[in-house]
Short mmCIF file of C-alpha atoms and ligand atoms in Angstrom, two decimals:
data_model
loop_
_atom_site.label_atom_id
_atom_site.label_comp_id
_atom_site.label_asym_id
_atom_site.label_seq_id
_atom_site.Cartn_x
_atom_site.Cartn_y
_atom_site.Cartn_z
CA UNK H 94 44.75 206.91 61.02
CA UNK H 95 44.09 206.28 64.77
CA UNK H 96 44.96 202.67 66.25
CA UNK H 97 44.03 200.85 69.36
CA UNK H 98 46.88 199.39 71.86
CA UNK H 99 44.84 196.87 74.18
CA UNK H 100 46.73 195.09 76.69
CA UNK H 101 44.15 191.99 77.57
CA UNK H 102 43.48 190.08 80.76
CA UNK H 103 41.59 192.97 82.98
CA UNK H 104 38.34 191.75 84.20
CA UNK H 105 36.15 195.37 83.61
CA UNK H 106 33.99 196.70 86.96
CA UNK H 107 32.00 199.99 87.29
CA UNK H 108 29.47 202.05 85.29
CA UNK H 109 29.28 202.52 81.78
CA UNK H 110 26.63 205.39 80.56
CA UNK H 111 24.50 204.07 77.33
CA UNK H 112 24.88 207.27 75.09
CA UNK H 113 22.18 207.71 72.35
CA UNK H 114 20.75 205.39 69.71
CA UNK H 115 22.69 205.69 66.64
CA UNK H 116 20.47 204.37 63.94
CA UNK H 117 17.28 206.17 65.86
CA UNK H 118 19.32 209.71 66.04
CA UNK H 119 20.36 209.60 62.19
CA UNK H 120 16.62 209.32 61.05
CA UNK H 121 15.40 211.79 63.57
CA UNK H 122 18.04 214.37 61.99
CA UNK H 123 16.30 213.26 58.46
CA UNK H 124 12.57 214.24 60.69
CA UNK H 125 13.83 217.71 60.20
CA UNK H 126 13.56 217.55 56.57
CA UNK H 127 9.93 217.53 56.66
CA UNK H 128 8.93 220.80 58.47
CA UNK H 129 10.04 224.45 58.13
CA UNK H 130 10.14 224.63 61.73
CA UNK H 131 12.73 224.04 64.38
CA UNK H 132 13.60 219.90 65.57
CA UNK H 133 15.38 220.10 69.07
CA UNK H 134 16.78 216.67 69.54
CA UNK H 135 18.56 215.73 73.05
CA UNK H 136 21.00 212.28 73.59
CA UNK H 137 22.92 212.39 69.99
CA UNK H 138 25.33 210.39 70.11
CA UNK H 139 28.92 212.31 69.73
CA UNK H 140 29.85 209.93 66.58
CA UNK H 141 31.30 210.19 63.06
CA UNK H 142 27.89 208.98 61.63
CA UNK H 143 26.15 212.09 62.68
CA UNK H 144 28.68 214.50 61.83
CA UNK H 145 28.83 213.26 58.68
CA UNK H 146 24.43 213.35 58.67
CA UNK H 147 24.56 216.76 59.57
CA UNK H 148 26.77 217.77 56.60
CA UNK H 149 23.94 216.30 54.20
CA UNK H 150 21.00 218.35 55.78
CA UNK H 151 22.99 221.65 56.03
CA UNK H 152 24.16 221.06 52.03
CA UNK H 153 20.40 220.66 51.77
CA UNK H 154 20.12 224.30 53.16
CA UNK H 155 18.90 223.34 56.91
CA UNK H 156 20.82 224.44 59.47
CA UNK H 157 22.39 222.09 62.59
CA UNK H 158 22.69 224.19 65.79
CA UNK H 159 24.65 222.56 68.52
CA UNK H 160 22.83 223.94 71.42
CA UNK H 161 24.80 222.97 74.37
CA UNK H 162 28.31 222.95 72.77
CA UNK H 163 28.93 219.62 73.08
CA UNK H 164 26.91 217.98 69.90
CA UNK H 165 24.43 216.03 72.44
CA UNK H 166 21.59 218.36 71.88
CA UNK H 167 21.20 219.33 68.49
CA UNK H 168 18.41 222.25 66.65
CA UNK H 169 17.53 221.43 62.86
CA UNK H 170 15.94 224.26 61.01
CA UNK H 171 15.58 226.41 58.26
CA UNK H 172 14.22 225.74 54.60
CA UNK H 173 15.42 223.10 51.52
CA UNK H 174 17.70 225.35 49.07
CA UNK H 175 19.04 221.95 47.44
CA UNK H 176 17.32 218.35 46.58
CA UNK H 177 20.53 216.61 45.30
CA UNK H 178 22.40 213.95 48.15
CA UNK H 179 25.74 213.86 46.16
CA UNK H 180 28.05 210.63 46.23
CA UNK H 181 30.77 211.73 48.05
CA UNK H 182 28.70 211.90 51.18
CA UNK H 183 25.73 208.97 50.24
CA UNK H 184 28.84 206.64 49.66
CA UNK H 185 30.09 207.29 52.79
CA UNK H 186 27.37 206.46 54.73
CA UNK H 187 24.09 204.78 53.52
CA UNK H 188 21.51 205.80 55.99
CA UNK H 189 21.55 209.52 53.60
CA UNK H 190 19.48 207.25 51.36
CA UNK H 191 16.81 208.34 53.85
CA UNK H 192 16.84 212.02 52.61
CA UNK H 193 14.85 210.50 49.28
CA UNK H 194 10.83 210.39 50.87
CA UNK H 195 11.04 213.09 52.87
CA UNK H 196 12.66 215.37 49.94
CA UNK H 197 10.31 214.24 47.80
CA UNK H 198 7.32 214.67 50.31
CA UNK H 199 8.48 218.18 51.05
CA UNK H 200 9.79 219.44 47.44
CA UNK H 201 8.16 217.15 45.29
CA UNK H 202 11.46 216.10 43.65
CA UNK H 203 14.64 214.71 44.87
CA UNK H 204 18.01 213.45 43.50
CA UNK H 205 19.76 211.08 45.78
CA UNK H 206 23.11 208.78 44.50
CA UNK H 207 22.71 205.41 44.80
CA UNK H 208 24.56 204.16 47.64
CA UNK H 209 26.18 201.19 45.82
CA UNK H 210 27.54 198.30 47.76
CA UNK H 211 29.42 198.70 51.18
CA UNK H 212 31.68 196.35 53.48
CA UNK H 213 28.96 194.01 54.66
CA UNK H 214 26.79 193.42 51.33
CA UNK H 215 25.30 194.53 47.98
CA UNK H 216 22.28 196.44 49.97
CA UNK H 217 20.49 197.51 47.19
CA UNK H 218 17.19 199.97 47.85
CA UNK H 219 15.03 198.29 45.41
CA UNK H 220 12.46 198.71 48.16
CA UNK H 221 12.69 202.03 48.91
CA UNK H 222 12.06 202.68 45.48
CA UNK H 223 9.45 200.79 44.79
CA UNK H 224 7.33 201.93 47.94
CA UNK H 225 7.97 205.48 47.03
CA UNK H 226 6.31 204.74 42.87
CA UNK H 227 3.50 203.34 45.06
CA UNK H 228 3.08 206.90 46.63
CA UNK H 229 3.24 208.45 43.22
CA UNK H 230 6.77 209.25 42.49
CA UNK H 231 7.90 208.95 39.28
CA UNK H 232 11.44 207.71 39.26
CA UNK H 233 14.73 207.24 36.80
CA UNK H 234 18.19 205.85 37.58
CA UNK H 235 20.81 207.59 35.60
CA UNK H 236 24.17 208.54 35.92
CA UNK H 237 24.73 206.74 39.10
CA UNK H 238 22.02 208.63 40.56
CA UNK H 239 18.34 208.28 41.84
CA UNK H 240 16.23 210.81 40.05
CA UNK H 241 12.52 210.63 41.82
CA UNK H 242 9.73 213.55 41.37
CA UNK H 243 6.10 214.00 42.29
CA UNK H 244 4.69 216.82 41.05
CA UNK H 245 1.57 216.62 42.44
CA UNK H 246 2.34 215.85 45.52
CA UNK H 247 2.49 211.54 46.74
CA UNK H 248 -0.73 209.91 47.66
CA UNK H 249 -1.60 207.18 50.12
CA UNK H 250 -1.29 203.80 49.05
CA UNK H 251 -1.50 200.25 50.64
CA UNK H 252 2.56 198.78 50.58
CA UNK H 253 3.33 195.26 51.45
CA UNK H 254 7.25 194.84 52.18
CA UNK H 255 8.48 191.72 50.59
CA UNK H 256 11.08 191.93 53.60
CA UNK H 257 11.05 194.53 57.00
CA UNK H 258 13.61 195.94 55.85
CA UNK H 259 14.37 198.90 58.49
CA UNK H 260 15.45 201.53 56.13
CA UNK H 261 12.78 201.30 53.60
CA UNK H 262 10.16 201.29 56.29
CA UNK H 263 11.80 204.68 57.68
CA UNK H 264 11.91 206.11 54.68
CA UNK H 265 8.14 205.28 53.26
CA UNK H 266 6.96 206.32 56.74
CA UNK H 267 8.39 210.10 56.90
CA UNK H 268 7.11 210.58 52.83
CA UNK H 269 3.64 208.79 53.43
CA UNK H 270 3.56 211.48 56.82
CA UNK H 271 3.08 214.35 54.16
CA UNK H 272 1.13 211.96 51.45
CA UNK H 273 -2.49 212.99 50.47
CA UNK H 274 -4.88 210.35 52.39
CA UNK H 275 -3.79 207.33 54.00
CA UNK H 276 -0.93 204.77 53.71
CA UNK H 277 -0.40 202.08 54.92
CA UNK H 278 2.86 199.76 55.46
CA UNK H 279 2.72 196.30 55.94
CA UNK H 280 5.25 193.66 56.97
CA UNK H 281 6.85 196.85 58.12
CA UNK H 282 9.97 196.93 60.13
CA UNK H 283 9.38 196.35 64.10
CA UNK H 284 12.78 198.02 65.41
CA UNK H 285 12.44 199.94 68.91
CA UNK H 286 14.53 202.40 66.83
CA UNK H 287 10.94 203.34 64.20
CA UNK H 288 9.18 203.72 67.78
CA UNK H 289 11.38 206.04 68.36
CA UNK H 290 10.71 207.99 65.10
CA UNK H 291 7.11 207.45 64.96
CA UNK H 292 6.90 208.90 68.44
CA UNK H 293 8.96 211.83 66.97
CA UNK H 294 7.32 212.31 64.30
CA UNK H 295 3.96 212.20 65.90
CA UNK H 296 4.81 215.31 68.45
CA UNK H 297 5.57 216.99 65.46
CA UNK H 298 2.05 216.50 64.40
CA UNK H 299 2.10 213.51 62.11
CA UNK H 300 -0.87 210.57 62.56
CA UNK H 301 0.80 207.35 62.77
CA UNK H 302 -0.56 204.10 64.28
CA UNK H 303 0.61 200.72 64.96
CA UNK H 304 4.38 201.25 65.79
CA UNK H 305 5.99 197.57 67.00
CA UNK H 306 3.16 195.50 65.48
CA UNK H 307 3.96 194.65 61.96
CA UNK H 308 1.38 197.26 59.96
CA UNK H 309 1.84 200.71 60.47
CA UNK H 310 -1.00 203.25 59.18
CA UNK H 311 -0.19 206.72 58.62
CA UNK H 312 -3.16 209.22 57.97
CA UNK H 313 -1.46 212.60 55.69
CA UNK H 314 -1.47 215.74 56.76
CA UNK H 315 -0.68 219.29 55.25
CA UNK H 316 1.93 220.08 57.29
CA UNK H 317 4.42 218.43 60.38
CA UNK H 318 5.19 221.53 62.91
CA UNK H 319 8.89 221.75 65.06
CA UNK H 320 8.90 219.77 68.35
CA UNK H 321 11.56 218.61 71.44
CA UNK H 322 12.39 214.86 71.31
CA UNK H 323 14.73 212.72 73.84
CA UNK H 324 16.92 209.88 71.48
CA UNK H 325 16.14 206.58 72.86
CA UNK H 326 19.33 204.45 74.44
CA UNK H 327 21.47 202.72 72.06
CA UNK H 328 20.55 199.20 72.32
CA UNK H 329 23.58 198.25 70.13
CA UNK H 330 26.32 199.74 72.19
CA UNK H 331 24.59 198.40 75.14
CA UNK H 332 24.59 194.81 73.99
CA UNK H 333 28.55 195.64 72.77
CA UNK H 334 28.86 196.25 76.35
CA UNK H 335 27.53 193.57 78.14
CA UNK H 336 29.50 191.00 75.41
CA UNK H 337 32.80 192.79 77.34
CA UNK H 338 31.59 192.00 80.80
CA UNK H 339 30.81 188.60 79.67
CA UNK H 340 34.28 188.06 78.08
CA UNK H 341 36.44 189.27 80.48
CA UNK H 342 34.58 187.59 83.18
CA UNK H 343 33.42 191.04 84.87
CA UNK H 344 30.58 193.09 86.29
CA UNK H 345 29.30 196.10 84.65
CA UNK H 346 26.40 198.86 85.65
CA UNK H 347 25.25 199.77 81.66
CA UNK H 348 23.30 203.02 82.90
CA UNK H 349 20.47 203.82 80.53
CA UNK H 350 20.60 200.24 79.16
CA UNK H 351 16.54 198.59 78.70
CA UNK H 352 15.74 195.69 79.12
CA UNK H 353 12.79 195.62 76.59
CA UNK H 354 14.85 196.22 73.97
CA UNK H 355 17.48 193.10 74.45
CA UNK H 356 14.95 190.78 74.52
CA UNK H 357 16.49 188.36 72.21
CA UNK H 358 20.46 189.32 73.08
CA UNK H 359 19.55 189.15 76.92
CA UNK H 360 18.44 185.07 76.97
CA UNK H 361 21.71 184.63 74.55
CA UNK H 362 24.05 186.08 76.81
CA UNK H 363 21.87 184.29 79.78
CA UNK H 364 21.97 181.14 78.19
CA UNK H 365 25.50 181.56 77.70
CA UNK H 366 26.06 182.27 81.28
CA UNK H 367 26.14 185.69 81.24
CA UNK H 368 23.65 187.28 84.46
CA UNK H 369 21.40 189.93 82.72
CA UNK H 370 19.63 191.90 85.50
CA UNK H 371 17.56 195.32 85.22
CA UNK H 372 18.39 197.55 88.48
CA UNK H 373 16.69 200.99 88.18
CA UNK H 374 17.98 202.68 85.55
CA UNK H 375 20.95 200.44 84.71
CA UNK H 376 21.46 196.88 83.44
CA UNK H 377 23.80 194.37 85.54
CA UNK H 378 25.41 192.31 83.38
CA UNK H 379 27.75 189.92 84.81
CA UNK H 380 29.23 186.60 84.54
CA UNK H 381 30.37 184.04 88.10
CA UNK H 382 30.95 180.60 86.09
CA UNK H 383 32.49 179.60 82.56
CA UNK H 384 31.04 180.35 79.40
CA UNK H 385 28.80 177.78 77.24
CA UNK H 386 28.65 178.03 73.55
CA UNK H 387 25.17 178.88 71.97
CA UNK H 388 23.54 178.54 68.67
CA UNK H 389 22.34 182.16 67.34
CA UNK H 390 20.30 182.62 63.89
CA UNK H 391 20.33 186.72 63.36
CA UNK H 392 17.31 188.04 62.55
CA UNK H 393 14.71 191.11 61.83
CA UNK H 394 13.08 192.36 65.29
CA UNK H 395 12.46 191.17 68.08
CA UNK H 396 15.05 188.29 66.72
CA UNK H 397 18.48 188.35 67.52
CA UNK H 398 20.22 191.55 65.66
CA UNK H 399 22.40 191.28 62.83
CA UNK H 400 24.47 194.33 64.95
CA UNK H 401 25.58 191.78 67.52
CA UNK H 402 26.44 188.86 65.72
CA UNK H 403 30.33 189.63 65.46
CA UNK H 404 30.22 190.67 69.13
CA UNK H 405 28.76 187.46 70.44
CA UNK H 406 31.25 185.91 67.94
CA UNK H 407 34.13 187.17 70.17
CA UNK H 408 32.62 186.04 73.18
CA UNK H 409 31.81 182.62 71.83
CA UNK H 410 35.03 181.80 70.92
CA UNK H 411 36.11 181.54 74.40
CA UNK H 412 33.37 179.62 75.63
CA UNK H 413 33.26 175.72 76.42
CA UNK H 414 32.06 173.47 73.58
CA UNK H 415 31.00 174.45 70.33
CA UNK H 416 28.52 177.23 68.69
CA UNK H 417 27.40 177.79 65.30
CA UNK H 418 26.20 181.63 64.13
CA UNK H 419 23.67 181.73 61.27
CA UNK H 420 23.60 185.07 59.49
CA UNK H 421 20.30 185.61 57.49
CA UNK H 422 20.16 189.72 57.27
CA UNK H 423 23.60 190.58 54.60
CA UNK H 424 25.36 187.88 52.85
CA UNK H 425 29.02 189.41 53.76
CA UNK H 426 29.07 189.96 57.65
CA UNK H 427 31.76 187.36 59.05
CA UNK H 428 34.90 189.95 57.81
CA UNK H 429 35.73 189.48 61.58
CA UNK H 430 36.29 185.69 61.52
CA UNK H 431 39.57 185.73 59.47
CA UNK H 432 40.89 188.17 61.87
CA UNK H 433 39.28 186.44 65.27
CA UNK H 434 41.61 183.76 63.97
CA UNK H 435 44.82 185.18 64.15
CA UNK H 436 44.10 185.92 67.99
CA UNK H 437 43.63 182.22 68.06
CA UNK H 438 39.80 181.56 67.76
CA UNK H 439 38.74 178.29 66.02
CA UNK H 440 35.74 179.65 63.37
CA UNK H 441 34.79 178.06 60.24
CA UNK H 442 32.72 179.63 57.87
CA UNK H 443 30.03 177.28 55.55
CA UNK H 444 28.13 179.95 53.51
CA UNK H 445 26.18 181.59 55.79
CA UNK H 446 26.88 179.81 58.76
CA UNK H 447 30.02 179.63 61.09
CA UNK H 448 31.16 177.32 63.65
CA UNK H 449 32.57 178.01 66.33
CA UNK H 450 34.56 175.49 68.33
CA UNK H 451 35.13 177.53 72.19
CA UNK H 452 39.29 177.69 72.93
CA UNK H 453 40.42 178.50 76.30
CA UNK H 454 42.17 181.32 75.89
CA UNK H 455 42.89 184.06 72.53
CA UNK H 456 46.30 185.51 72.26
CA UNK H 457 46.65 189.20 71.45
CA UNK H 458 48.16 189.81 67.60
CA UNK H 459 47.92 193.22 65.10
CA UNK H 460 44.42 193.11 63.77
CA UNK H 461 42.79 195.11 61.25
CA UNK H 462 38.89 196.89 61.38
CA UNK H 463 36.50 195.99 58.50
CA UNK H 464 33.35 197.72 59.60
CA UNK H 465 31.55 199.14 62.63
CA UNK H 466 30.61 195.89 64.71
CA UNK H 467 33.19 193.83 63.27
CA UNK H 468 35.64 196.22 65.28
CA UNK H 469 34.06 195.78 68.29
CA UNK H 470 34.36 192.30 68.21
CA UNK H 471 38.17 192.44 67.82
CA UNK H 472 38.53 194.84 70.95
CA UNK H 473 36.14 192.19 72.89
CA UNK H 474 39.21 189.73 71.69
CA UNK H 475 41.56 191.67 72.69
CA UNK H 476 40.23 192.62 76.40
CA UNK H 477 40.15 188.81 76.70
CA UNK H 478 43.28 188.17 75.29
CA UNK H 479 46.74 187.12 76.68
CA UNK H 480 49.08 190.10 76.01
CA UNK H 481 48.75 193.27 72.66
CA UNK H 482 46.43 193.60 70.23
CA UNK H 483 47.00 196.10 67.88
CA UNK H 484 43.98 197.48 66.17
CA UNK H 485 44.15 199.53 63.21
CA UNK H 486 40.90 201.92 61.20
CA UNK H 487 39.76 202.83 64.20
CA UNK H 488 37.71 205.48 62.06
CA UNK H 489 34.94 202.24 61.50
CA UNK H 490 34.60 202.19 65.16
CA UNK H 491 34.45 205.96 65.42
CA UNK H 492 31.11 205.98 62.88
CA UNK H 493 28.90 204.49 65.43
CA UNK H 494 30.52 204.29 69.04
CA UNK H 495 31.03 207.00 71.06
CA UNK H 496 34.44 207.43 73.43
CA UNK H 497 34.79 203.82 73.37
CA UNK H 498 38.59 204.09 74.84
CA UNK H 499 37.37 206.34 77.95
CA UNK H 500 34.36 204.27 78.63
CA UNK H 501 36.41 200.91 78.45
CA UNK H 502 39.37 202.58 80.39
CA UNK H 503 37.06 203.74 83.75
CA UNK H 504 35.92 200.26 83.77
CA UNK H 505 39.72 198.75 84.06
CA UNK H 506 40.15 198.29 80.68
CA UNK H 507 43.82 199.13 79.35
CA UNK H 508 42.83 200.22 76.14
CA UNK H 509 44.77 203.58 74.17
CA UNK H 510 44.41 205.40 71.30
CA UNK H 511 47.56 206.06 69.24
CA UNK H 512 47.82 208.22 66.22
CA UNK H 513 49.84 207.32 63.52
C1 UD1 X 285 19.60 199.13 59.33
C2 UD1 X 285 20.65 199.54 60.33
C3 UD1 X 285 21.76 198.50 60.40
C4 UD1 X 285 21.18 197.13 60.69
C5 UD1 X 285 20.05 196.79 59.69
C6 UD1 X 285 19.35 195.49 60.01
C7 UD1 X 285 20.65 201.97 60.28
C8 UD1 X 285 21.35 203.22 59.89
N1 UD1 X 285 21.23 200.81 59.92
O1 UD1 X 285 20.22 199.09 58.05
O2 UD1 X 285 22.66 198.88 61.45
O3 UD1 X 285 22.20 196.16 60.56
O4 UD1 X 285 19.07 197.85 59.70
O5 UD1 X 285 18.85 195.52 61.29
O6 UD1 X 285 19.60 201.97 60.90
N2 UD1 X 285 17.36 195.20 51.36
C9 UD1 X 285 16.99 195.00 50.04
N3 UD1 X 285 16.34 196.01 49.39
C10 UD1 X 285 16.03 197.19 49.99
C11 UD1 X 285 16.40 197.39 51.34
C12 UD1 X 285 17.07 196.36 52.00
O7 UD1 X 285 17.25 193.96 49.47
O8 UD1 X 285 15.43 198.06 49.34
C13 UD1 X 285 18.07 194.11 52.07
C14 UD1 X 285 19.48 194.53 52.49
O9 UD1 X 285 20.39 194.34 51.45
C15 UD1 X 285 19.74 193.62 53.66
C16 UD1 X 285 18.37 193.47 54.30
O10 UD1 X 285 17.42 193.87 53.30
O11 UD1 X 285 20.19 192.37 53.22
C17 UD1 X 285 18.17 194.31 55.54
O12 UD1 X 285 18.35 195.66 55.24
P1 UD1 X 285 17.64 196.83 56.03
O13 UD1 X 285 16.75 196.29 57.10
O14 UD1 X 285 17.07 197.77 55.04
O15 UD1 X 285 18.88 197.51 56.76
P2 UD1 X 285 19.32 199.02 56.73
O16 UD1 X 285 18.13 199.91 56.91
O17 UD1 X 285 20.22 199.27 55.58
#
């Protein structure tokens, strides 16, 4: 297992390049469930997350062609031989819950394992589920296993969302693409990262309306055809980014990085004192003066993302006065706090909510990874940090960031990778 040796202090300058969206890329891979015909997507992100996504579409049958050796541009094709997501891979990483509609849409039939619980809640997919009956499906839960078939094909229905939840909006919208008639999803999710898939899946021939706004109305058709699609910037690694030029006090060019998509994390890193500042096609993020403590309740989009709350944590725990972090999206995210503390942070948690009283300075101290963000908030630490932090399960960072160490490193970081 792979650790992190971060010596603290370094105040990072330069250019950091925004690779591709994680959660858009994995759902776009899925995209090439429902056609025969070839998907050419460009900007994947070079992470564990999609390795491991590829593996479930080519035990599905489809093939994954890396088309410029370097897994950024990746060619999904060929037919469904299989309709079973086992558990070894589902457990590993929840967004294969996704294969369900757009098996079922395709094949009529699908057998996905549950996912089960994971490090920052219960997520269950009642949702999903439910939608997907709405459409027609017919489906059992047995063995640890979700057993869903339409024979006759799924039909359009009307489906309000109790909550926008992101997945279950992704995966109703790619099974309702191939659904007799039309469907329509309200309360649906309003991520940039469904724009992203709806404009996908509408080159490749689907009829989908009302991305961003709440409601979105998809009109069935027989068939989607193969099509060329660009993965949107990863608005998550670009936040990540501009919390480490706000903690370490330094000045960073986060190429790629849009504004439109930060809404919410830009005016809490501003009001912070953080400088936010779109310059052609990079973000300047950069901090002059001390750092104020903010109040932050996450949220569904265009709220502030549950994906940056242990970030911002970091980052508030050096700032002057105090802060206090709601978290309203998974009952389980503050696994970072406990840690945060042994660098010398002052966070309380009270249920859902944490307070954060701003110290002047963290020391460094062996830390341990608990999930994806939650890692990056301990490397924020320990770039701001007097002295070593030691950060161990690296492999939770590796799911979702890509070359984290070189990026960090070209920017003045001194950040290495050791292996055990
Ligand atoms: C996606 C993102 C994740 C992000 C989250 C919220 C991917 C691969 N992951 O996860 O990074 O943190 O959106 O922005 O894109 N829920 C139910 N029943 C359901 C579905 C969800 O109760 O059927 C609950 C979940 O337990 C959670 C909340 O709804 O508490 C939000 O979940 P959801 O929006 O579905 O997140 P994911 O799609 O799993």
């Amino acid at each position: 297992m792979d650790r992190f040796i971060i010596r603290g202090g370094q105040r990072l300058r330069g250019d950091i390049v925004v690779g591709g969206a994680k959660n858009a890329a994995l759902k776009l891979l899925v995209a090439g469930l429902l056609t025969s015909e070839r998907l050419v997507l460009h900007n994947v992100p070079r992470i564990a997350d999609i390795a491991t996504m590829r593996r479930l579409l080519e035990q599905h049958g489809l093939t994954v062609e890396d088309l410029d050796g370097t897994g950024g541009t990746l060619a999904v094709g060929g037919a469904i031989t299989n309709t079973e997501a086992p558990y070894d891979i589902v457990s590993r990483m929840r967004a294969s819950i996704l294969v369900l509609g757009p098996l079922l849409a395709r094949c009529g039939e699908a057998r996905v394992s549950l996912p089960g619980g994971c490090a920052i809640g219960t997520r269950p997919v009642d949702m999903h589920l439910k939608g997907l009956e709405a459409l027609g499906a017919e489906i059992t839960l047995e063995n640890g296993y979700i057993n869903a078939r339409a024979s006759r094909g799924l039909v359009g229905e009307r489906i309000v969302l109790p909550f926008a939840s992101v997945g279950a909006t992704e995966n109703l919208l790619m099974a309702a693409c191939l659904a007799r008639g039309r469907t329509e999803i309200i309360n649906a999710a309003r991520e940039p990262e469904i724009g992203d898939l709806v404009a996908c899946l509408n080159s490749m021939g689907a009829r989908i309306t009302g991305t961003g706004g709440g409601t979105l109305t998809i009109d069935g058709v027989e068939a989607l055809h193969g099509a060329t699609h660009h993965v949107m910037p990863d608005r998550i690694e670009c936040g990540t980014y501009a919390c480490a030029a706000g903690i370490t006090g330094g000045d960073l060019r986060l190429v790629g990085g849009r504004l439109e998509h930060l809404g919410a994390v830009v005016r809490t890193l501003e009001e912070s004192g953080v400088e936010v500042l779109q310059e052609d096609d990079a973000l300047r993020v950069r901090r002059t003066g001390a750092l104020r403590g903010v109040d932050i309740m996450t949220e569904p989009y265009p709220g502030f993302p549950t994906d940056m709350q242990a970030q911002f944590m970091a980052l508030l725990s050096v700032a002057e006065g105090a802060s206090m972090v709601t978290e309203t999206i998974f009952e389980n995210r503050f696994m970072h706090v406990p840690e945060l503390n042994r660098m010398g942070a002052r966070i309380n948690v009270h249920g859902s909510s944490a307070i954060i009283r701003g110290v002047h300075s963290l020391s460094g101290a062996p830390v341990m990874a608990t999930d994806l963000r939650a890692s990056f908030s301990l490397i924020l630490a320990g770039l701001a940090a007097h002295g070593e932090t030691i950060l161990s399960r690296v492999y939770h960072l590796d799911r979702g960031y890509e070359a984290v160490e070189q990026k960090l490193a070209r920017c003045g970081a001194q950040i290495e990778r050791v292996q055990d």
